[in-house]
Tab-separated table of C-alpha atoms in Angstrom:
chain	number	residue	atom	x	y	z
A	1	UNK	CA	28.396	41.561	46.169
A	2	UNK	CA	31.789	39.280	45.673
A	3	UNK	CA	31.188	35.660	46.388
A	4	UNK	CA	33.373	35.057	49.837
A	5	UNK	CA	35.100	31.481	50.740
A	6	UNK	CA	34.090	29.879	53.812
A	7	UNK	CA	37.636	30.060	54.863
A	8	UNK	CA	37.278	33.818	54.663
A	9	UNK	CA	34.425	34.522	56.239
A	10	UNK	CA	35.562	31.953	59.269
A	11	UNK	CA	38.749	33.894	59.559
A	12	UNK	CA	36.539	37.375	59.676
A	13	UNK	CA	34.847	35.544	62.592
A	14	UNK	CA	37.668	34.528	64.283
A	15	UNK	CA	39.024	37.646	63.832
A	16	UNK	CA	35.811	39.646	65.750
A	17	UNK	CA	35.971	37.006	68.477
A	18	UNK	CA	39.976	37.818	69.101
A	19	UNK	CA	38.898	41.980	68.839
A	20	UNK	CA	35.569	41.506	71.212
A	21	UNK	CA	37.694	39.448	73.897
A	22	UNK	CA	40.384	41.885	73.970
A	23	UNK	CA	38.127	44.486	74.712
A	24	UNK	CA	35.777	42.711	76.991
A	25	UNK	CA	38.492	40.136	78.785
A	26	UNK	CA	41.619	42.241	78.607
A	27	UNK	CA	43.335	39.201	77.787
A	28	UNK	CA	46.006	39.626	75.357
A	29	UNK	CA	46.893	36.485	74.795
A	30	UNK	CA	43.918	34.978	74.658
A	31	UNK	CA	42.939	37.804	71.388
A	32	UNK	CA	46.076	37.015	70.298
A	33	UNK	CA	45.688	33.128	69.623
A	34	UNK	CA	42.206	34.503	67.602
A	35	UNK	CA	43.715	37.290	65.536
A	36	UNK	CA	46.492	35.322	64.494
A	37	UNK	CA	44.535	32.482	63.491
A	38	UNK	CA	41.854	34.654	61.890
A	39	UNK	CA	44.352	36.559	60.027
A	40	UNK	CA	46.087	33.741	58.715
A	41	UNK	CA	42.986	32.397	57.488
A	42	UNK	CA	42.059	35.390	55.501
A	43	UNK	CA	45.204	35.793	54.006
A	44	UNK	CA	45.123	32.294	53.140
A	45	UNK	CA	42.310	32.287	50.876
A	46	UNK	CA	41.380	35.883	50.018
A	47	UNK	CA	41.400	36.214	46.364
A	48	UNK	CA	41.081	39.656	44.304
A	49	UNK	CA	39.930	40.412	40.662
A	50	UNK	CA	41.396	42.402	38.060
A	51	UNK	CA	40.804	43.087	34.291
A	52	UNK	CA	43.102	41.979	31.505
A	53	UNK	CA	44.056	44.181	28.454
A	54	UNK	CA	40.771	42.235	26.368
A	55	UNK	CA	38.840	43.829	29.743
A	56	UNK	CA	37.839	40.382	30.710
A	57	UNK	CA	37.859	39.917	34.177
A	58	UNK	CA	39.865	37.253	36.285
A	59	UNK	CA	40.633	35.984	39.652
A	60	UNK	CA	44.605	36.946	40.355
A	61	UNK	CA	46.362	34.272	42.426
A	62	UNK	CA	47.166	34.585	45.750
A	63	UNK	CA	50.738	35.602	46.500
A	64	UNK	CA	53.448	33.140	48.131
A	65	UNK	CA	54.364	36.203	50.322
A	66	UNK	CA	50.699	36.248	51.352
A	67	UNK	CA	50.598	33.039	51.699
A	68	UNK	CA	53.455	32.405	54.122
A	69	UNK	CA	52.630	35.034	55.977
A	70	UNK	CA	49.358	33.422	56.508
A	71	UNK	CA	51.155	30.077	56.965
A	72	UNK	CA	53.003	31.838	59.855
A	73	UNK	CA	50.038	33.370	61.595
A	74	UNK	CA	48.712	29.836	62.098
A	75	UNK	CA	51.435	28.490	63.454
A	76	UNK	CA	51.996	30.930	65.536
A	77	UNK	CA	48.661	31.237	66.745
A	78	UNK	CA	49.060	27.252	67.492
A	79	UNK	CA	52.359	28.121	69.836
A	80	UNK	CA	50.324	30.549	71.404
A	81	UNK	CA	47.611	28.559	72.395
A	82	UNK	CA	50.529	25.647	73.376
A	83	UNK	CA	51.820	28.759	75.765
A	84	UNK	CA	48.489	29.297	76.896
A	85	UNK	CA	48.159	25.977	77.479
A	86	UNK	CA	51.256	26.420	79.459
A	87	UNK	CA	50.512	29.295	81.527
A	88	UNK	CA	47.047	27.803	82.646
A	89	UNK	CA	48.682	24.425	83.951
A	90	UNK	CA	51.521	26.799	85.827
A	91	UNK	CA	48.568	28.592	87.440
A	92	UNK	CA	46.744	25.586	88.463
A	93	UNK	CA	49.480	23.542	89.852
A	94	UNK	CA	50.713	26.510	91.750
A	95	UNK	CA	46.845	27.147	93.220
A	96	UNK	CA	46.620	23.522	94.542
A	97	UNK	CA	49.962	23.561	96.280
A	98	UNK	CA	48.563	26.666	98.438
């Protein structure tokens, strides 16, 4: 079996938490945060191997497009988390006034 890095395993775990939170709580924003972060981690560090003309196996580098997409997903997760905090503070303020 291929060795997976700690970042890929963490990404799979975060993505699984996102899917479970979507199905159990039906909160799309919370699930989107977990899924974006998890998928960003997976995309940033998942490496594939290939064989060259001589039959030797080597590890392919991560393509730049996939790396930039991973960075975008992680930054997007942080922005969604800030939005979630903002909405929670607004809801707590509205409940305090009433």
